[in-house]
XYZ file of C-alpha atoms in Angstrom:
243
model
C 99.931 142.674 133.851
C 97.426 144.269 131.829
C 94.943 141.842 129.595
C 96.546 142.512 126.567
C 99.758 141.704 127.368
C 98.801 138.208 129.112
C 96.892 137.440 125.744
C 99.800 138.139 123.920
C 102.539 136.233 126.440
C 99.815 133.631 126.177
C 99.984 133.336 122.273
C 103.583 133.309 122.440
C 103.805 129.851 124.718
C 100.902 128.344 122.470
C 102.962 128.960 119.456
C 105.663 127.338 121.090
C 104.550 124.165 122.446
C 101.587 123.592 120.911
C 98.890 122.789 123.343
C 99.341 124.397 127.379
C 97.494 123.414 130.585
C 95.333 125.700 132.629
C 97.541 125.714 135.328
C 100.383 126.095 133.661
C 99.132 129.145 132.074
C 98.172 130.541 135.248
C 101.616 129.913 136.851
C 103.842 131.398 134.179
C 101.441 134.657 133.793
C 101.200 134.567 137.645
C 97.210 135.116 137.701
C 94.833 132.480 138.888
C 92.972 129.914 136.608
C 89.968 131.697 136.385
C 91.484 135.052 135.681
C 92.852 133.077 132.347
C 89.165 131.357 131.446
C 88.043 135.073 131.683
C 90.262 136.582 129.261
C 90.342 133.233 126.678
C 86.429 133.499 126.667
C 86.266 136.284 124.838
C 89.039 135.546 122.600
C 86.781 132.325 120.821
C 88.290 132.760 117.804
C 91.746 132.872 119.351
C 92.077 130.023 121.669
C 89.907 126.968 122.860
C 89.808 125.566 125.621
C 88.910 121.196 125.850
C 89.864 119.449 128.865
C 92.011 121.750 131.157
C 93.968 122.859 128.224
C 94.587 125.670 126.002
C 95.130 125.146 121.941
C 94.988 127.533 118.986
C 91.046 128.024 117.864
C 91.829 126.644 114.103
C 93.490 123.177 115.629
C 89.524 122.165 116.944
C 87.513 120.181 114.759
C 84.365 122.810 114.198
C 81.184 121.462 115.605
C 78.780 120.098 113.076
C 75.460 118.501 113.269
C 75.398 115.390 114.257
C 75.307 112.424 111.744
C 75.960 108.699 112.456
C 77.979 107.810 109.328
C 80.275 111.098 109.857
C 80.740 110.279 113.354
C 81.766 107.622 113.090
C 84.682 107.874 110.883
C 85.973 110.940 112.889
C 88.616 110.213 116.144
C 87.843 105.973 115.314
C 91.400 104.910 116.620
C 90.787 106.844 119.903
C 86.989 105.591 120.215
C 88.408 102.014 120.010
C 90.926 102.536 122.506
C 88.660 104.123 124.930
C 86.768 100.982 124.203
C 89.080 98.756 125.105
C 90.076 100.644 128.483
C 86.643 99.738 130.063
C 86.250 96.087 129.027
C 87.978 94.935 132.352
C 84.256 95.507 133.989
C 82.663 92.870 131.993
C 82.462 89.603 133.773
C 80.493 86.037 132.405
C 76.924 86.279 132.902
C 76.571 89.990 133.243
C 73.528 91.613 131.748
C 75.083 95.235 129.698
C 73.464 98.416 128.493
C 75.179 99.250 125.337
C 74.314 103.142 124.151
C 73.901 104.259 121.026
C 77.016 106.391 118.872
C 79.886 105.604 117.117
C 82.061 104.921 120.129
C 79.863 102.138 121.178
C 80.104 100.402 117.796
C 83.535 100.124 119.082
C 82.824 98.849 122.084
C 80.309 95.956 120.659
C 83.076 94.786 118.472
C 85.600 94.242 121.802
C 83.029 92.350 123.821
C 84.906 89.553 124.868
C 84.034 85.885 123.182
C 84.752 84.130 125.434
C 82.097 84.163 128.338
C 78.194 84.615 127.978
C 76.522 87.617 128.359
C 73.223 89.324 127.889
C 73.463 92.662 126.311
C 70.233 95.438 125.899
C 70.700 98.378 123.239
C 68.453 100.622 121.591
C 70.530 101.536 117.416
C 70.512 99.300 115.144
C 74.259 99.485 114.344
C 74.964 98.466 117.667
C 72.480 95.491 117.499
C 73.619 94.502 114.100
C 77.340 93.768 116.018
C 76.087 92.168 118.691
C 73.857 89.800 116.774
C 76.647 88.321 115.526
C 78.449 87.116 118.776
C 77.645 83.735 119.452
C 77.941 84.522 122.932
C 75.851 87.009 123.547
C 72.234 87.295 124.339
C 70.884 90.298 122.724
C 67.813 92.231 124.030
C 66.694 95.110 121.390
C 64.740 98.057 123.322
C 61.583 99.385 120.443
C 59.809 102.655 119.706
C 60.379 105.167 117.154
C 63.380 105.225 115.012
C 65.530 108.136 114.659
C 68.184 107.899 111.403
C 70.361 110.369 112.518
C 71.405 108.088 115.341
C 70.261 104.706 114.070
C 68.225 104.884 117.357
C 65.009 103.570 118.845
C 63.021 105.891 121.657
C 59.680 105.352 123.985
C 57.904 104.303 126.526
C 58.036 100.740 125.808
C 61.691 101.222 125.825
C 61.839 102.589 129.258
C 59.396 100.098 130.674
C 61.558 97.099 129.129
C 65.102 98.793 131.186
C 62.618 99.279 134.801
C 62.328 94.805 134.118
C 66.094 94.252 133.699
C 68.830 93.761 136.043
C 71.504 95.437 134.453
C 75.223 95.149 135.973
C 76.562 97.402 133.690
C 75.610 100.612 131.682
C 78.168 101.636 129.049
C 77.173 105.018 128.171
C 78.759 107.562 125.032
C 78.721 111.578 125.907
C 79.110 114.035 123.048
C 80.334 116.732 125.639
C 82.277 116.192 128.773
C 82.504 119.564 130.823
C 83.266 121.283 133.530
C 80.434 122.168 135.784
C 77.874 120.370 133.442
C 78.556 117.150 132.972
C 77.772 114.893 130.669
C 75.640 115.556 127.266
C 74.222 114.572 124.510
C 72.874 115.734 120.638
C 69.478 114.248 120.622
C 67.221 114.703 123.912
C 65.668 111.173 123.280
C 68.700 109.212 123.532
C 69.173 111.332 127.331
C 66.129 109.792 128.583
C 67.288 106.298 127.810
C 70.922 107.192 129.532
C 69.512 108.842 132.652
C 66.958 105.190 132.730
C 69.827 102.718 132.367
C 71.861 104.823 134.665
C 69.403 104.633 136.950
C 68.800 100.868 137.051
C 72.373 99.683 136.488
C 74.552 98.169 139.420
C 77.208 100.847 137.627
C 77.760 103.392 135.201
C 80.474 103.381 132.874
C 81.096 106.648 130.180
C 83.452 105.856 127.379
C 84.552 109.025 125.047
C 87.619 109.816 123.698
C 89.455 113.551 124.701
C 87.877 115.348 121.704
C 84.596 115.674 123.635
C 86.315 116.602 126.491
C 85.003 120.626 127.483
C 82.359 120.464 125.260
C 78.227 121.058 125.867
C 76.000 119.720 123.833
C 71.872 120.608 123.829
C 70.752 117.163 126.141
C 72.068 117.263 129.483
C 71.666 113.529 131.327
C 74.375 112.953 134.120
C 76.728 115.011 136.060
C 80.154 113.588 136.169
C 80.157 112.059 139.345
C 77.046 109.941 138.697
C 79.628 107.696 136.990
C 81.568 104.585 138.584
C 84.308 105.381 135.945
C 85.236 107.621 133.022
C 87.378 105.954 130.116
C 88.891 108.178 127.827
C 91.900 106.454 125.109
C 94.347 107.595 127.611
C 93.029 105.594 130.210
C 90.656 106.088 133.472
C 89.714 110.132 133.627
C 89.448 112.033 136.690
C 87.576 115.316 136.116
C 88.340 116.702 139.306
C 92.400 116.456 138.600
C 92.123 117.593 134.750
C 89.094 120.224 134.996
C 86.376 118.837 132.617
């Protein structure tokens, strides 16, 4: 089957159902997976491809700088429920990384009341949420402040994470993919992730499926550097779904 005409038989079963799987794809145009990322690659303005599957280019958000207060109004029901997936690794007396991004704002709000906890994070939005738990103890990590992400960044930062003994790091990714892992907008906030990552008992990245596929400039963790991935529709294994 010439190019052409698997473009075309694949246009016909997107128009059809939707949204179709990698694999799926492959098996009905009887070419392997990679033979279909090859010819969808050059057809950006045709398809796209997030998380193993195949969708019409004009049904994906377009990528746009990144601002908190836009972010954080954009995929909110899914952020929460992504949340909400990882709070079973919270236990009374923990110490917590919280990251910075609209996801985590989430998270913050879903820390559970009833058992004490000491919680580090580096954006004021997040901080602002967590001052108000009676339950928790909140560290604040300093340095510069970045607006875009409500964000603090330097070395004092870093130095305070090397003195903690963190049991958990909740991290937020702004691209999940294939091959590359996990990423970021700004390439301060990767520094702090690839610190807490490294001093935490465990990793944790929360993000709901719109990020999945994506690359963003900062790279700071390949996928399997995490304990666990929590997207809304539950735990996510990349190497079952292809991101």
């Amino acid at each position: 089957m010439k190019k052409q005409d698997r473009l075309d038989r694949l246009t016909a079963m997107i128009s059809e159902r939707g949204i179709v799987h990698l694999k799926d794809a492959a098996r009905a145009l009887d070419v392997s997976e990679m033979t279909i990322r090859r010819d969808i690659a050059a057809e950006t303005g045709r398809f796209a491809f997030i998380g193993g599957h195949i969708m019409p280019a004009q049904a994906v958000e377009p990528e746009q700088p990144y601002e908190l207060a836009s972010a954080s109004d954009r995929h909110a029901s899914a952020k929460e429920r992504a949340s909400a997936q990882a709070l079973p690794h919270i236990r009374a007396e923990d110490t917590l990384f919280i990251d910075c991004g609209s996801t985590m704002m989430h998270l913050a709000d879903l820390l559970p009341e009833d058992r004490p906890l000491t919680v580090c994070c580096y954006a004021l939005n997040i901080a602002e949420r967590l001052a108000r738990k009676t339950n928790v103890r909140l560290i604040m990590l300093g340095g510069v402040y970045h607006p875009a992400s409500a964000s603090f960044s330097g070395p004092a930062a870093l130095q305070t994470l090397d003195e903690l003994g963190l049991n958990v790091a909740f991290l937020s990714a702004a691209g999940l993919e294939e091959g590359r892992g996990a990423t970021c907008e700004h390439f301060h906030e990767a520094e702090i992730k690839k610190k807490a990552m490294a001093v935490a008992a465990r990793s944790i990245l929360i993000l709901d499926d719109s990020k999945l596929g994506r690359i963003r400039p900062a790279f700071f963790a390949p996928s399997d550097a995490f304990d666990a991935i929590y997207t809304e529709s539950g735990l996510y294994a990349p190497e079952e779904n292809g991101a």
